Short mmCIF file of C-alpha atoms in Angstrom, two decimals:
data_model
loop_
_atom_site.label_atom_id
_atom_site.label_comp_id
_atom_site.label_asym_id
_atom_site.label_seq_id
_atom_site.Cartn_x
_atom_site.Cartn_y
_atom_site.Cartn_z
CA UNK Y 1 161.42 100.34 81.83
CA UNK Y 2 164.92 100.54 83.20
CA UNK Y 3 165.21 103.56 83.98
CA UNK Y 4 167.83 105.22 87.10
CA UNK Y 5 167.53 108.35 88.59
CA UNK Y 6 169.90 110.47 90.39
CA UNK Y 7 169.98 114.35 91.26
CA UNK Y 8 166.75 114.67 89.49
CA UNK Y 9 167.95 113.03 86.04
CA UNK Y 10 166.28 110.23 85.10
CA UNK Y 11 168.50 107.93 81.98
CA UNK Y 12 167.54 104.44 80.92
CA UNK Y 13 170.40 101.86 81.15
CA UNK Y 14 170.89 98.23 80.05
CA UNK Y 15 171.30 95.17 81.73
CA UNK Y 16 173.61 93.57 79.73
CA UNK Y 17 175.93 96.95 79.58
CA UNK Y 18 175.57 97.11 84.12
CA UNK Y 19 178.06 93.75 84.06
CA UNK Y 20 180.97 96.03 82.88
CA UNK Y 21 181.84 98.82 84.80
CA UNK Y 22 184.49 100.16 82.47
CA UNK Y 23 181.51 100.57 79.94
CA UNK Y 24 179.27 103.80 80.48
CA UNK Y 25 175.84 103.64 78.64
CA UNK Y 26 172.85 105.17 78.97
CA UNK Y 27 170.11 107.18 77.09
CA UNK Y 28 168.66 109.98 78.82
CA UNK Y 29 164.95 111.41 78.98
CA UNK Y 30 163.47 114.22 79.17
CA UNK Y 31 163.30 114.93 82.88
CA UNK Y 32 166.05 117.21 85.20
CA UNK Y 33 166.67 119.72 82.59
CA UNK Y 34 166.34 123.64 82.43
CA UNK Y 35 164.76 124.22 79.18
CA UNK Y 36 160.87 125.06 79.05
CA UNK Y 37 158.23 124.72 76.67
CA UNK Y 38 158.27 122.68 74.08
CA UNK Y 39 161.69 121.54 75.03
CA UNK Y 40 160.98 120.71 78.37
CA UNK Y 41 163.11 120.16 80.34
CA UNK Y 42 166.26 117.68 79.39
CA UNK Y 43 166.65 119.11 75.84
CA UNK Y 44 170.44 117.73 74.67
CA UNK Y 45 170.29 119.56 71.37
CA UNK Y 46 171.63 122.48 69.62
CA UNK Y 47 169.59 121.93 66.72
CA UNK Y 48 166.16 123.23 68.28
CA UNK Y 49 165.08 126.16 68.60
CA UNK Y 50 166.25 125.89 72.20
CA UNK Y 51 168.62 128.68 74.00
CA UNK Y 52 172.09 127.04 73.11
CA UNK Y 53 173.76 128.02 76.98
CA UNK Y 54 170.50 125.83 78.35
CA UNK Y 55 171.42 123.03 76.41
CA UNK Y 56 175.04 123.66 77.57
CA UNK Y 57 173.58 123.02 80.98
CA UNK Y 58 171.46 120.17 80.70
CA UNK Y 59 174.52 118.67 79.16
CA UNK Y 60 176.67 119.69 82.23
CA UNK Y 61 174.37 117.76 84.24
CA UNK Y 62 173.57 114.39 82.27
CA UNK Y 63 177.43 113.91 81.94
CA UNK Y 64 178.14 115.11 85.79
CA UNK Y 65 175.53 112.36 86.83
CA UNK Y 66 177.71 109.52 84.91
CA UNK Y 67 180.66 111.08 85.83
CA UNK Y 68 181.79 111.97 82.77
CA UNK Y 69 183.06 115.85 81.43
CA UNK Y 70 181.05 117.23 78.71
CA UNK Y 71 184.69 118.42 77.18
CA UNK Y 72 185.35 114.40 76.92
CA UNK Y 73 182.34 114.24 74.37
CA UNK Y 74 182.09 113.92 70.35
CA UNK Y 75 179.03 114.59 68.70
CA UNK Y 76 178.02 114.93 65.23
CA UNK Y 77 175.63 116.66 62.70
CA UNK Y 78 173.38 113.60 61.94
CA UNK Y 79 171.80 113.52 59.09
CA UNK Y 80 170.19 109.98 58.62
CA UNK Y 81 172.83 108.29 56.41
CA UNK Y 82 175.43 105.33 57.06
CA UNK Y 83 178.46 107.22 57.39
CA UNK Y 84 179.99 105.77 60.44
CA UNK Y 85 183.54 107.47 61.65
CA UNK Y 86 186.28 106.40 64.25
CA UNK Y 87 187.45 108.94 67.03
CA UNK Y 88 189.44 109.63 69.41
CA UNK Y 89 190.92 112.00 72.34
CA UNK Y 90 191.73 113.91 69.55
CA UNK Y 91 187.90 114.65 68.47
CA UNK Y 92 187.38 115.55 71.78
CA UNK Y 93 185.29 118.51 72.28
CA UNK Y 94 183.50 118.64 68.99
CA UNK Y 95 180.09 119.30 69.20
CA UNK Y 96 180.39 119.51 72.75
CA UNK Y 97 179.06 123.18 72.43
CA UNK Y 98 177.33 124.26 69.43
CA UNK Y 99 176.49 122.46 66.69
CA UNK Y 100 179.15 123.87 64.05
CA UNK Y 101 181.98 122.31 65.76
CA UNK Y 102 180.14 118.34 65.68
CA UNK Y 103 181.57 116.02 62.89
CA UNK Y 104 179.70 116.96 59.77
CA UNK Y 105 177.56 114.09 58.11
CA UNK Y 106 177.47 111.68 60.28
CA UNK Y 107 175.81 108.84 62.33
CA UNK Y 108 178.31 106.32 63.20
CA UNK Y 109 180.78 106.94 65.85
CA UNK Y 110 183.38 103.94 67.30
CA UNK Y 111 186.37 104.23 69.27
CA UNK Y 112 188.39 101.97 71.22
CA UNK Y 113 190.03 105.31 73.18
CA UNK Y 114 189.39 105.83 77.48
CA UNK Y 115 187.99 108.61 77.92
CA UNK Y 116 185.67 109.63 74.41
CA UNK Y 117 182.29 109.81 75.53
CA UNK Y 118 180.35 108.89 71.91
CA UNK Y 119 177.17 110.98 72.07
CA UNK Y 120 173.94 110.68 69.37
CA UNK Y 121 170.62 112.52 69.61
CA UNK Y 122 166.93 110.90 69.63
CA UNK Y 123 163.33 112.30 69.33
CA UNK Y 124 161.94 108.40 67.77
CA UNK Y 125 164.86 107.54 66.02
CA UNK Y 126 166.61 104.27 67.15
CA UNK Y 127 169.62 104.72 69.18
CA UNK Y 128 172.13 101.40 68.95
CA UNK Y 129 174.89 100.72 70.70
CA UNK Y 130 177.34 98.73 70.90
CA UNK Y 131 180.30 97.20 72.91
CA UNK Y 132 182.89 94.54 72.63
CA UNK Y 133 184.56 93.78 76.16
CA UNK Y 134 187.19 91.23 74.51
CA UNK Y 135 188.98 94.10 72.61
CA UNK Y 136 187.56 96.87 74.21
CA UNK Y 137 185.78 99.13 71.94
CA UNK Y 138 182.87 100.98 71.34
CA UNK Y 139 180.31 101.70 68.85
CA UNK Y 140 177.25 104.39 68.78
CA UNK Y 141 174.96 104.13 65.41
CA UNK Y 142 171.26 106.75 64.63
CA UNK Y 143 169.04 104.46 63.07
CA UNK Y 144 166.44 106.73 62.00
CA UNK Y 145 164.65 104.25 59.19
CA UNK Y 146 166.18 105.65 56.02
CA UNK Y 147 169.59 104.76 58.59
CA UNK Y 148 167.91 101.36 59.19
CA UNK Y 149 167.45 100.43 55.59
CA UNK Y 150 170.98 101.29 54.87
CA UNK Y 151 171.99 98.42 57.51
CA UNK Y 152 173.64 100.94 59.91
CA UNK Y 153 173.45 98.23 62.53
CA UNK Y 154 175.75 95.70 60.36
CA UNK Y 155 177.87 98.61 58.94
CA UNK Y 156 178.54 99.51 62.76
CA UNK Y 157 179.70 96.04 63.43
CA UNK Y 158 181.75 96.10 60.29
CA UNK Y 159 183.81 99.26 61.16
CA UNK Y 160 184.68 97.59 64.44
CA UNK Y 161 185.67 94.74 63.00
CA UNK Y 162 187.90 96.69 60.53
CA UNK Y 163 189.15 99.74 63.03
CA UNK Y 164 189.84 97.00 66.18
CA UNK Y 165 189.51 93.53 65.40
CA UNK Y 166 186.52 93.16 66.85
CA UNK Y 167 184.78 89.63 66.34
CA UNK Y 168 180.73 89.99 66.15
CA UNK Y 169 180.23 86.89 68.41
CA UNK Y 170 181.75 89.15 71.03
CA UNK Y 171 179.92 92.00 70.45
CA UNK Y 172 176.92 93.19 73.25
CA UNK Y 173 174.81 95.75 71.63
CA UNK Y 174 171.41 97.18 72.56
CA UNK Y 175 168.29 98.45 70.95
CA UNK Y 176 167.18 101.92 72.41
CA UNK Y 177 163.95 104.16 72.82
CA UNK Y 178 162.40 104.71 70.18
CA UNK Y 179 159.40 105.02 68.32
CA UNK Y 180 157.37 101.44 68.15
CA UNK Y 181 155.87 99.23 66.01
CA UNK Y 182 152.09 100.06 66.87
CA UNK Y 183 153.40 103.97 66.65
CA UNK Y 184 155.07 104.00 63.25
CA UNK Y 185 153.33 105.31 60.47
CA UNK Y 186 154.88 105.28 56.72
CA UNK Y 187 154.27 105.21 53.20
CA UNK Y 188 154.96 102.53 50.08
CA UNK Y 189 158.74 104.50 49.76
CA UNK Y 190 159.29 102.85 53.57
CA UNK Y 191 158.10 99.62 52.32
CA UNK Y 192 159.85 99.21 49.36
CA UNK Y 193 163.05 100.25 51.12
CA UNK Y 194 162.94 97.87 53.51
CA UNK Y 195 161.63 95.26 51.01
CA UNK Y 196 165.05 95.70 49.02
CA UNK Y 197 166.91 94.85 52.39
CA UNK Y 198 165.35 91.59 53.29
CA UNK Y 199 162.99 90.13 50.58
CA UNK Y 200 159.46 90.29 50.02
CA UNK Y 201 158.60 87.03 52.02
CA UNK Y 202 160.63 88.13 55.43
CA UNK Y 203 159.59 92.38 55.30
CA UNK Y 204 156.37 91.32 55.68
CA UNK Y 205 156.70 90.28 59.02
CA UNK Y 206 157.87 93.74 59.92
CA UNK Y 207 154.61 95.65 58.92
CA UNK Y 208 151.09 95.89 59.51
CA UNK Y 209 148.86 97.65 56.14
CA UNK Y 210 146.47 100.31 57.74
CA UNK Y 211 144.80 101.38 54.52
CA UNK Y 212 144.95 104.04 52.36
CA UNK Y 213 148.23 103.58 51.60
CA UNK Y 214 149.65 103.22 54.97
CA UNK Y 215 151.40 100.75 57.15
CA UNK Y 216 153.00 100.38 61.04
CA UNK Y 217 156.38 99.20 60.74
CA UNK Y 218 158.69 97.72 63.35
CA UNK Y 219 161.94 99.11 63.38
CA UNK Y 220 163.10 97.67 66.76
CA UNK Y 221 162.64 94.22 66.27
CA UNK Y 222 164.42 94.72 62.11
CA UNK Y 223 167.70 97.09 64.03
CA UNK Y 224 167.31 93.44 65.92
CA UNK Y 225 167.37 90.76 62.68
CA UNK Y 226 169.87 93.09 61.38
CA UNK Y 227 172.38 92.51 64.71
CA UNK Y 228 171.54 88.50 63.65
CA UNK Y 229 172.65 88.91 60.21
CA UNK Y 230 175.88 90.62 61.54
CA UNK Y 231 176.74 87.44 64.09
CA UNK Y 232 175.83 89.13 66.78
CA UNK Y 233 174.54 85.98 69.20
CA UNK Y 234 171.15 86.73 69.91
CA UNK Y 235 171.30 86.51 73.56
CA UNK Y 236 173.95 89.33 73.32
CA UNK Y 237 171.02 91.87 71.63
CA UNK Y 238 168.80 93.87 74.82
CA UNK Y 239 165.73 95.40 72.80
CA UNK Y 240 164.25 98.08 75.61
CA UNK Y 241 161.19 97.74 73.49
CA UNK Y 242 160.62 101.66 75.29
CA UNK Y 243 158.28 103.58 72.80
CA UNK Y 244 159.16 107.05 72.98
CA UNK Y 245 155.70 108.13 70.75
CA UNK Y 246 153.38 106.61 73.53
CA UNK Y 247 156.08 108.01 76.18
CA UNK Y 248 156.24 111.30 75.20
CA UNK Y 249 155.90 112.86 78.78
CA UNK Y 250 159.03 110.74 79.20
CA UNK Y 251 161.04 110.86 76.06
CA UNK Y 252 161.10 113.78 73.22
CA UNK Y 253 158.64 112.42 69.85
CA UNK Y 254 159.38 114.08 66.97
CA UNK Y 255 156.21 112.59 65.18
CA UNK Y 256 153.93 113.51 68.27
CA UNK Y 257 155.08 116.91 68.63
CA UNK Y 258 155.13 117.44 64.79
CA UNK Y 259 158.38 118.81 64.41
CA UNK Y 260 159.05 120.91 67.31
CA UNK Y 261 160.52 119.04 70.65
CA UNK Y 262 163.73 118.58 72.43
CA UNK Y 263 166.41 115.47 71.70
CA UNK Y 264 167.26 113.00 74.21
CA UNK Y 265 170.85 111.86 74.34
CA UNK Y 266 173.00 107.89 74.11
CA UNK Y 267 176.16 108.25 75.73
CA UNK Y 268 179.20 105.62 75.78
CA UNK Y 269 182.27 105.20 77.07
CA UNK Y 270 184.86 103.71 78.69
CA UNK Y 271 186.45 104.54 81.36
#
């Protein structure tokens, strides 16, 4: 894992993102905070059950450790769909401290603005990110799986092609924690999602039947194929292939903790 830690937070980072130092991105864990319990201890969300002015403060001290002000940041209400929506300074501030001021219905933010830290909350869900360094934008997609199977990766890519002019051959984007292939139960509804995406011949390279019913399904490595089918080149993709289920004393699992658990945070921005 490539993971950094600095005044007691620990926050994975990317190799192909460290070449730019304009670029800030990271995902944090779950270690450095001041929440307790089931939240323990890096908890970046309002939506828990959580004390809202701890969250406040674990915030304060993610952002002050990549030097960024939590004021700068835009967050939104996620709610596993495709809506993807371009900021700016102007958005600023929203859902920096409670949850009703985030962007409603969303989990797609790009900007090509200095300054607008993008933010996006995990517990297994697959954070993607992504960032063009010819015309100098961002992009920050949740690819929880119903996300996934509505191609939020190559909807993400389309919006900064539309918003900046950003070419997909230029694009660097990574794959973040989340929950992995040997980790992620679902059901025939998954399946046939999935199999409406990409055919019946290639989805079956992306599951495993476990009986009854049941299958393991890989939704790094098809976030991944769907980067391919947008033109991304493949050797611009970085899969951390991090599992945050069989992590879970480093990263919050939603599945593992059935329900109740803290969110870990992507950041990006430029500087």
């Amino acid at each position: 894992m490539n993971i950094e830690e600095k005044n007691g937070i620990q926050y994975v980072t990317f190799a192909q993102f460290k070449k730019y130092p304009e670029l800030v991105a990271a995902v944090s864990t779950r270690a450095g905070g001041v929440s307790d319990g089931a939240f323990s201890s890096l908890n970046m969300s309002f939506s828990t059950e959580d004390m809202p002015e701890r969250v406040i403060e674990n915030r304060r001290r993610y952002f002050a450790v990549l030097r960024l002000d939590p004021k700068d940041s835009v967050g939104c209400n996620q709610v596993h769909g495709v809506n993807i929506v371009r900021v700016g300074k102007r958005d600023c501030g929203k859902g920096a401290s409670s949850r009703e001021t985030a962007i409603s219905a969303c989990d797609g933010l790009v900007t090509n603005e200095k300054g607008v830290a993008l933010t996006m909350n995990f517990a297994d869900c697959t954070p993607l990110l992504f960032f063009d360094p010819v015309r100098y934008a961002i992009g920050l997609a949740h690819g929880g799986w119903r996300g996934t199977a509505g191609n939020i990766a190559g909807r993400t890519v389309g919006e900064m092609h539309t918003a900046f002019g950003s070419e997909p051959a230029d694009i660097i984007a990574a794959v973040g924690p989340a929950i992995g292939p040997d980790r992620f139960e679902v059901g025939a509804e998954v399946i046939a999602a999935f199999t409406e995406l990409f055919g019946s011949a290639e989805v079956r390279e992306l599951y495993r039947p476990i009986g009854e019913g049941k299958y393991l399904y890989d939704l790094w490595e098809t976030n991944r194929r769907l980067m391919l089918r947008a033109v991304l080149k493949e050797e611009h993709i970085e899969c951390t292939r991090i599992c945050t289920h069989t992590h879970a004393d480093i990263f919050f699992s939603y599945r593992r903790e059935k329900g109740k658990t803290g969110r870990h945070m992507a950041v990006m921005a430029l500087r």
